[in-house]
Amino acid sequence: QARIGQASSAQTFIDARRGVGPCSRHRFSSLACAMASTALLALSALALGCRASRYGPDATFAPQWPAGAHTFSAVGVGRVAGRHGRAGAILFVTQRGNASIPPVLVLNATTGALLDSWGEDSVALDRSTPSAPTWGAHGISVKQCDHPCNPDGGIFSSIRIWIDDFTGHTVTGFTGAGKQIVQLGTPGIAGNGTSPLQFDGVSDSAIVSSSGLSRVFSSDGDGGAANRVVAVSVASGNRVHLDWATPQVYDNPHSIAYHRSGMLILAVREQNQTRLLDASSGQDLGSWDCGLNLGMAGKPFGVRTLSTQHHDLVFLSIMNNPQDGRNQKIAVLDGSGLQLAKGGSSACEVLQVIEVDTAHSGPHMMGVDPETGDLYAALVADQPLSTVLRFTREPPIRLPGTSTEI
């Protein structure tokens, strides 16, 4: 099982129960911090930091994989309408290891039950080892649309699934049932061209949707020669427009996430950095590593964000490459200090470090439930154990005599 690891420094993460974190850093006692938090709720950076919930492993989560599935690469979470209009969570997981099983597995996020599988007609196969071909489904993103965005309707009418195929060199949007809607890139052709658009080992995408327009920001990629970030707009009628593409300045940009500040957070694996980009232009705004000592203490593999009324979190999955059982962890960062004007100089705080036990493989790509905040991590290496883990937030504590929760 995964376990929660605490770092030795008070600056490593917030433990609201023990008064550690930005409150203590501002020289508040535990009681003073409680009183100050009540008075300063309007100040989002401090309020969000002091109220951050701790994450713990959910030992009850038991995904029911089809026999023979392995090399689970990425996981995304979608909210769909259930009985009596209640929303439920669905997981979409990519498995790359068994070509006789479809590459996209659909699970009930509560029970782990396998609901569906698809993608075998759309995702490319790597046949470099003829006796053991593998799927190219590296990354996955689930976008909650602000309008019905799938032609099939049904429970998946307001979500779209995006698959980053680092073998076929495409980023493809699907319905929740696996029907292809739109495809970016030139299938089967690796490159860094923009007309026509090409990818080379595209690894992950961040999707932003508003008023019928989707913006797709892709990290391009994992093991290829493009080593850049590409931004594409997809308008109604699936009309595609290239917004911008950075130069080839990154060394294995492995994962990407959008932050509500208007910036992109890029996990650059072989440069041992997380970098910030202006989402409107692609301008690099500097490194934002939060003192994590990346490189010596593991490489950044995946990045995701959670933005709610009370939380502004950034998750960074970290492990060594090649995997050796060391530095397997997920850092939970306070994103409330991110400001476009400050870029890489924005404030940063490590709220928590989740250590993944060496009985499991290291964390690769992640997904976050936008409603509950539950965190899912795909562990890609088959040895010692490839699977998906779930981490849930511990219930907050209400401060005595107040309505404030921490």
Coordinates of C-alpha atoms in Angstrom, one line a residue:
Q1 CA 0.0 0.0 0.0
A2 CA 1.0 3.6 -0.4
R3 CA 1.9 5.5 2.7
I4 CA 2.1 9.1 3.6
G5 CA 5.6 10.4 4.1
Q6 CA 6.4 13.5 6.0
A7 CA 9.5 15.5 5.2
S8 CA 11.7 16.9 8.0
S9 CA 11.4 20.6 7.2
A10 CA 8.5 22.8 8.3
Q11 CA 8.5 24.1 4.7
T12 CA 7.8 20.7 3.2
F13 CA 4.1 20.6 3.7
I14 CA 1.1 21.8 5.7
D15 CA -0.1 19.7 8.6
A16 CA -3.1 21.7 9.8
R17 CA -3.5 19.4 12.8
R18 CA 0.0 20.3 14.0
G19 CA 0.1 23.9 13.0
V20 CA 2.8 23.5 10.3
G21 CA 2.8 25.4 7.1
P22 CA 2.3 29.0 6.0
C23 CA 0.4 29.8 9.2
S24 CA 3.4 28.8 11.3
R25 CA 5.7 30.5 8.9
H26 CA 3.9 33.7 9.6
R27 CA 4.6 33.1 13.3
F28 CA 1.0 32.3 14.2
S29 CA 0.4 29.9 17.1
S30 CA -2.1 27.2 16.3
L31 CA -4.9 29.2 18.0
A32 CA -3.8 32.4 16.5
C33 CA -3.6 30.8 13.1
A34 CA -7.2 29.7 13.5
M35 CA -8.3 33.2 14.4
A36 CA -6.3 34.7 11.6
S37 CA -7.6 32.3 9.1
T38 CA -11.2 33.3 10.0
A39 CA -10.3 37.0 9.6
L40 CA -8.4 36.5 6.4
L41 CA -10.6 34.2 4.3
A42 CA -10.8 36.8 1.6
L43 CA -7.0 36.5 1.1
S44 CA -7.0 33.4 -1.1
A45 CA -3.3 32.6 -0.9
L46 CA -3.3 32.3 2.9
A47 CA -6.8 30.9 3.3
L48 CA -6.3 28.2 0.7
G49 CA -3.0 27.2 2.2
C50 CA -4.2 27.0 5.8
R51 CA -7.3 25.0 4.8
A52 CA -5.6 22.4 2.5
S53 CA -6.7 18.8 3.3
R54 CA -4.2 16.0 3.7
Y55 CA -4.4 13.1 1.3
G56 CA -4.3 9.5 2.3
P57 CA -4.2 6.2 0.4
D58 CA -7.6 4.5 -0.1
A59 CA -7.0 0.8 0.6
T60 CA -10.6 0.0 -0.4
F61 CA -10.1 0.9 -4.0
A62 CA -9.6 -2.3 -6.1
P63 CA -9.7 -1.7 -9.9
Q64 CA -11.0 -4.8 -11.7
W65 CA -8.7 -5.1 -14.7
P66 CA -9.4 -7.5 -17.5
A67 CA -7.1 -10.5 -17.4
G68 CA -3.8 -9.8 -19.0
A69 CA -4.0 -6.0 -19.0
H70 CA -0.8 -4.3 -17.8
T71 CA 1.5 -1.3 -18.2
F72 CA -1.2 1.2 -17.0
S73 CA 0.0 4.5 -18.3
A74 CA -2.5 7.3 -17.5
V75 CA -5.8 7.9 -15.8
G76 CA -8.5 10.5 -16.2
V77 CA -11.7 11.2 -14.3
G78 CA -15.0 12.2 -15.7
R79 CA -18.3 13.2 -14.0
V80 CA -21.4 11.8 -15.6
A81 CA -25.1 12.0 -14.7
G82 CA -26.3 9.0 -12.8
R83 CA -29.6 7.9 -11.3
H84 CA -32.0 10.6 -10.2
G85 CA -29.6 13.2 -11.7
R86 CA -26.8 12.5 -9.3
A87 CA -23.3 12.8 -10.7
G88 CA -21.0 9.9 -10.5
A89 CA -17.3 9.5 -11.3
I90 CA -16.0 7.3 -14.2
L91 CA -12.3 6.5 -14.7
F92 CA -10.7 6.2 -18.1
V93 CA -7.4 4.3 -18.0
T94 CA -4.9 3.6 -20.7
Q95 CA -3.1 0.3 -20.8
R96 CA -0.3 -0.1 -23.2
G97 CA 1.1 -3.6 -22.5
N98 CA -1.4 -6.1 -24.0
A99 CA -2.4 -5.6 -27.6
S100 CA -5.1 -8.2 -27.4
I101 CA -7.0 -6.0 -25.0
P102 CA -8.3 -2.5 -26.0
P103 CA -6.1 0.3 -24.9
V104 CA -8.7 2.4 -23.1
L105 CA -10.4 0.8 -20.0
V106 CA -13.5 2.4 -18.4
L107 CA -14.1 1.8 -14.7
N108 CA -16.6 2.8 -12.1
A109 CA -14.6 5.1 -9.9
T110 CA -16.4 4.0 -6.7
T111 CA -16.3 0.3 -7.0
G112 CA -13.5 -0.2 -9.5
A113 CA -15.8 -2.4 -11.7
L114 CA -14.8 -2.6 -15.4
L115 CA -17.6 -1.0 -17.4
D116 CA -16.2 -0.8 -21.0
S117 CA -13.1 -0.9 -23.1
W118 CA -12.4 0.7 -26.5
G119 CA -9.8 2.3 -28.8
E120 CA -8.4 -0.7 -30.6
D121 CA -9.5 0.7 -34.0
S122 CA -8.0 4.2 -33.3
V123 CA -4.9 3.9 -31.2
A124 CA -1.6 2.9 -33.0
L125 CA 0.4 -0.2 -32.2
D126 CA 4.1 -0.2 -31.7
R127 CA 5.3 -3.4 -33.6
S128 CA 9.0 -2.9 -33.0
T129 CA 8.9 -6.1 -31.0
P130 CA 6.7 -8.3 -33.3
S131 CA 6.1 -10.9 -30.7
A132 CA 4.8 -8.3 -28.2
P133 CA 3.3 -5.3 -29.8
T134 CA 2.2 -2.4 -27.5
W135 CA -0.4 0.3 -27.7
G136 CA 0.6 4.0 -28.1
A137 CA -1.9 5.4 -25.6
H138 CA 0.5 7.3 -23.4
G139 CA -1.6 10.1 -21.9
I140 CA -5.3 10.7 -21.3
S141 CA -7.3 13.8 -20.4
V142 CA -11.0 14.0 -19.6
K143 CA -12.6 17.3 -20.3
Q144 CA -15.9 18.4 -18.7
C145 CA -17.5 20.5 -21.3
D146 CA -19.7 23.5 -20.3
H147 CA -22.1 22.5 -23.0
P148 CA -23.2 19.2 -24.7
C149 CA -20.0 18.4 -26.7
N150 CA -20.6 14.8 -27.9
P151 CA -22.9 13.9 -30.7
D152 CA -24.0 10.6 -29.1
G153 CA -25.6 12.3 -26.0
G154 CA -26.4 10.0 -23.2
I155 CA -24.5 10.0 -19.9
F156 CA -21.3 11.0 -21.7
S157 CA -22.8 14.1 -23.4
S158 CA -20.8 16.6 -21.4
I159 CA -17.4 15.0 -21.4
R160 CA -14.7 14.4 -24.1
I161 CA -11.8 12.0 -23.8
W162 CA -8.4 13.0 -25.3
I163 CA -5.8 10.4 -26.0
D164 CA -2.1 11.2 -26.6
D165 CA -0.8 8.5 -28.9
F166 CA 3.0 8.6 -28.8
T167 CA 3.2 5.8 -31.4
G168 CA 0.7 7.2 -33.9
H169 CA 1.9 10.8 -33.2
T170 CA -1.7 12.1 -32.7
V171 CA -3.9 13.7 -30.1
T172 CA -7.5 12.5 -30.6
G173 CA -10.8 13.5 -29.0
F174 CA -13.3 10.7 -28.4
T175 CA -16.8 10.4 -26.9
G176 CA -16.9 8.5 -23.6
A177 CA -18.0 5.5 -25.5
G178 CA -14.9 5.6 -27.8
K179 CA -16.3 7.3 -31.0
Q180 CA -13.6 9.4 -32.6
I181 CA -14.6 13.1 -32.9
V182 CA -11.5 15.0 -33.9
Q183 CA -7.9 14.2 -34.5
L184 CA -4.8 16.5 -34.3
G185 CA -1.5 15.6 -35.9
T186 CA -0.6 13.6 -39.0
P187 CA -1.3 9.9 -38.2
G188 CA 1.8 7.7 -38.4
I189 CA 4.1 10.6 -39.3
A190 CA 6.6 11.9 -36.7
G191 CA 7.8 15.5 -37.0
N192 CA 7.7 19.0 -35.7
G193 CA 5.9 20.6 -38.6
T194 CA 3.0 23.0 -38.1
S195 CA 1.5 22.9 -41.6
P196 CA 0.4 20.2 -41.6
L197 CA 0.6 19.8 -37.9
Q198 CA 2.9 17.0 -36.7
F199 CA 3.8 15.5 -33.3
D200 CA 6.8 13.3 -32.4
G201 CA 6.1 11.2 -29.3
V202 CA 3.3 13.4 -27.9
S203 CA 2.8 12.5 -24.3
D204 CA 0.1 14.5 -22.6
S205 CA -2.4 17.3 -23.1
A206 CA -4.3 19.9 -21.0
I207 CA -7.7 20.9 -22.2
V208 CA -9.6 24.1 -21.6
S209 CA -13.1 24.5 -22.8
S210 CA -15.4 27.6 -22.8
S211 CA -18.4 28.6 -24.9
G212 CA -18.0 25.9 -27.4
L213 CA -14.2 26.4 -28.0
S214 CA -11.7 23.9 -26.7
R215 CA -8.0 24.8 -26.4
V216 CA -5.6 21.8 -26.5
F217 CA -2.2 22.3 -25.0
S218 CA 0.1 19.3 -25.7
S219 CA 3.5 18.3 -24.4
D220 CA 5.4 16.9 -27.4
G221 CA 6.8 14.7 -26.0
D222 CA 8.2 11.5 -24.7
G223 CA 11.3 10.2 -26.5
G224 CA 10.8 12.1 -29.8
A225 CA 12.7 14.9 -31.4
A226 CA 10.0 17.7 -31.2
N227 CA 10.6 18.6 -27.5
R228 CA 8.1 21.5 -27.5
V229 CA 4.6 22.5 -26.5
V230 CA 1.8 23.0 -29.0
A231 CA -1.5 24.9 -28.6
V232 CA -4.4 24.2 -30.8
S233 CA -8.0 25.6 -30.8
V234 CA -10.9 23.4 -31.7
A235 CA -14.0 25.4 -32.5
S236 CA -17.6 24.3 -33.2
G237 CA -17.8 21.8 -36.1
N238 CA -14.4 20.6 -35.0
R239 CA -12.6 23.3 -36.9
V240 CA -8.9 23.2 -35.9
H241 CA -6.6 26.1 -35.7
L242 CA -2.9 26.2 -34.6
D243 CA -2.5 28.9 -32.0
W244 CA 1.2 28.6 -31.3
A245 CA 4.1 26.2 -31.0
T246 CA 7.2 26.7 -28.9
P247 CA 10.7 26.1 -30.3
Q248 CA 12.4 22.8 -29.5
V249 CA 13.8 24.0 -26.2
Y250 CA 12.7 21.3 -23.8
D251 CA 14.2 17.9 -23.1
N252 CA 11.3 15.4 -22.8
P253 CA 8.4 17.6 -21.9
H254 CA 6.4 14.7 -20.4
S255 CA 3.3 16.2 -18.9
I256 CA 1.3 19.4 -18.9
A257 CA -1.5 21.0 -16.9
Y258 CA -3.5 24.3 -17.1
H259 CA -3.7 26.6 -14.0
R260 CA -6.4 29.1 -13.5
S261 CA -3.8 31.9 -13.4
G262 CA -3.6 31.6 -17.2
M263 CA -0.4 29.6 -17.1
L264 CA 0.6 26.1 -18.1
I265 CA 2.7 23.9 -15.8
L266 CA 5.1 21.7 -17.7
A267 CA 6.9 18.7 -16.2
V268 CA 10.2 18.5 -18.2
R269 CA 11.5 15.1 -17.2
E270 CA 15.1 15.2 -18.5
Q271 CA 15.7 18.8 -17.4
N272 CA 14.5 17.9 -13.9
Q273 CA 12.2 21.0 -13.9
T274 CA 8.6 22.1 -13.8
R275 CA 8.4 25.2 -16.0
L276 CA 5.6 27.8 -16.4
L277 CA 4.3 29.0 -19.8
D278 CA 1.9 31.8 -20.7
A279 CA -1.1 29.9 -22.1
S280 CA -2.0 32.7 -24.4
S281 CA 1.4 32.9 -26.2
G282 CA 3.6 30.0 -25.2
Q283 CA 6.2 32.3 -23.7
D284 CA 8.4 30.5 -21.1
L285 CA 8.1 32.2 -17.8
G286 CA 10.8 30.3 -15.9
S287 CA 11.2 27.3 -13.6
W288 CA 8.8 26.8 -10.6
D289 CA 10.2 23.8 -8.7
C290 CA 9.1 24.6 -5.2
G291 CA 12.5 23.5 -3.7
L292 CA 11.8 19.9 -4.5
N293 CA 15.4 19.2 -5.6
L294 CA 14.3 17.5 -8.8
G295 CA 17.0 15.3 -10.4
M296 CA 18.7 14.4 -7.1
A297 CA 15.4 13.5 -5.6
G298 CA 13.6 12.1 -8.6
K299 CA 12.4 13.3 -12.0
P300 CA 9.0 15.0 -12.7
F301 CA 6.7 12.7 -14.7
G302 CA 3.1 13.9 -14.3
V303 CA 1.4 17.1 -13.3
R304 CA -2.3 18.0 -12.6
T305 CA -4.2 20.8 -11.0
L306 CA -7.3 21.1 -8.8
S307 CA -9.1 24.4 -8.7
T308 CA -12.2 24.7 -6.4
Q309 CA -13.6 27.4 -4.2
H310 CA -11.5 26.3 -1.3
H311 CA -8.5 24.6 -2.9
D312 CA -5.8 25.5 -5.5
L313 CA -3.6 22.5 -5.7
V314 CA -0.9 21.3 -8.0
F315 CA 0.1 17.6 -8.0
L316 CA 3.5 16.5 -9.3
S317 CA 4.3 12.8 -9.7
I318 CA 8.0 12.0 -9.2
M319 CA 10.2 8.9 -9.5
N320 CA 13.7 8.0 -10.8
N321 CA 14.3 7.2 -14.5
P322 CA 15.0 4.4 -15.0
Q323 CA 12.8 3.3 -12.1
D324 CA 14.7 1.8 -9.2
G325 CA 12.2 2.0 -6.4
R326 CA 13.6 5.2 -5.0
N327 CA 12.1 8.7 -4.9
Q328 CA 8.6 7.3 -5.7
K329 CA 6.2 10.1 -4.5
I330 CA 3.6 12.7 -5.3
A331 CA 4.1 16.2 -4.2
V332 CA 1.0 18.3 -3.4
L333 CA 1.8 21.9 -4.0
D334 CA -0.1 25.1 -3.0
G335 CA -0.9 26.8 -6.4
S336 CA -2.6 29.8 -4.9
G337 CA 0.5 31.9 -5.2
L338 CA 0.8 31.4 -9.0
Q339 CA 0.6 34.8 -10.8
L340 CA 1.0 35.3 -14.5
A341 CA 2.9 38.6 -13.9
K342 CA 5.4 36.8 -11.7
G343 CA 5.9 33.6 -13.6
G344 CA 8.6 31.4 -12.2
S345 CA 9.0 33.8 -9.3
S346 CA 5.5 33.0 -8.0
A347 CA 5.2 31.8 -4.4
C348 CA 5.3 28.1 -3.9
E349 CA 4.7 25.8 -0.9
V350 CA 4.9 22.0 -0.7
L351 CA 1.8 21.1 1.3
Q352 CA 2.4 17.4 1.5
V353 CA 4.5 14.6 0.1
I354 CA 2.8 11.2 -0.6
E355 CA 5.3 8.4 -0.8
V356 CA 4.4 5.4 -2.9
D357 CA 5.6 2.1 -1.3
T358 CA 8.2 0.1 -3.1
A359 CA 5.8 -2.8 -3.3
H360 CA 4.3 -0.7 -6.1
S361 CA 5.8 0.9 -9.2
G362 CA 6.4 4.6 -9.3
P363 CA 3.7 7.1 -10.2
H364 CA 3.5 8.0 -13.9
M365 CA 0.5 10.1 -15.0
M366 CA -2.4 11.3 -12.8
G367 CA -6.1 12.2 -12.8
V368 CA -8.1 14.3 -10.3
D369 CA -11.8 14.1 -9.6
P370 CA -12.9 17.8 -10.1
E371 CA -15.7 17.4 -7.6
T372 CA -14.3 15.4 -4.7
G373 CA -10.7 16.1 -5.2
D374 CA -9.8 12.4 -5.2
L375 CA -6.4 11.8 -6.8
Y376 CA -5.6 8.8 -9.0
A377 CA -2.1 7.8 -10.0
A378 CA -1.3 5.3 -12.8
L379 CA 1.8 3.2 -12.0
V380 CA 3.2 2.3 -15.4
A381 CA 6.1 -0.1 -14.9
D382 CA 5.1 -3.8 -14.8
Q383 CA 7.6 -4.5 -12.0
P384 CA 7.0 -4.6 -9.2
L385 CA 3.3 -3.7 -9.8
S386 CA 1.5 -1.7 -12.4
T387 CA -1.9 -0.5 -11.3
V388 CA -3.9 2.6 -10.4
L389 CA -3.9 3.9 -6.8
R390 CA -6.5 6.3 -5.3
F391 CA -5.8 8.9 -2.7
T392 CA -8.6 10.7 -0.9
R393 CA -8.7 13.8 1.2
E394 CA -9.1 13.4 4.9
P395 CA -12.1 15.2 6.3
P396 CA -11.3 18.8 7.3
I397 CA -11.4 19.9 11.0
R398 CA -13.8 22.8 12.0
L399 CA -12.0 25.4 14.1
P400 CA -13.6 25.7 17.6
G401 CA -16.2 28.4 17.8
T402 CA -16.1 29.2 14.1
S403 CA -17.4 28.0 10.8
T404 CA -13.9 27.8 9.3
E405 CA -12.6 24.4 8.3
I406 CA -8.9 23.4 7.9

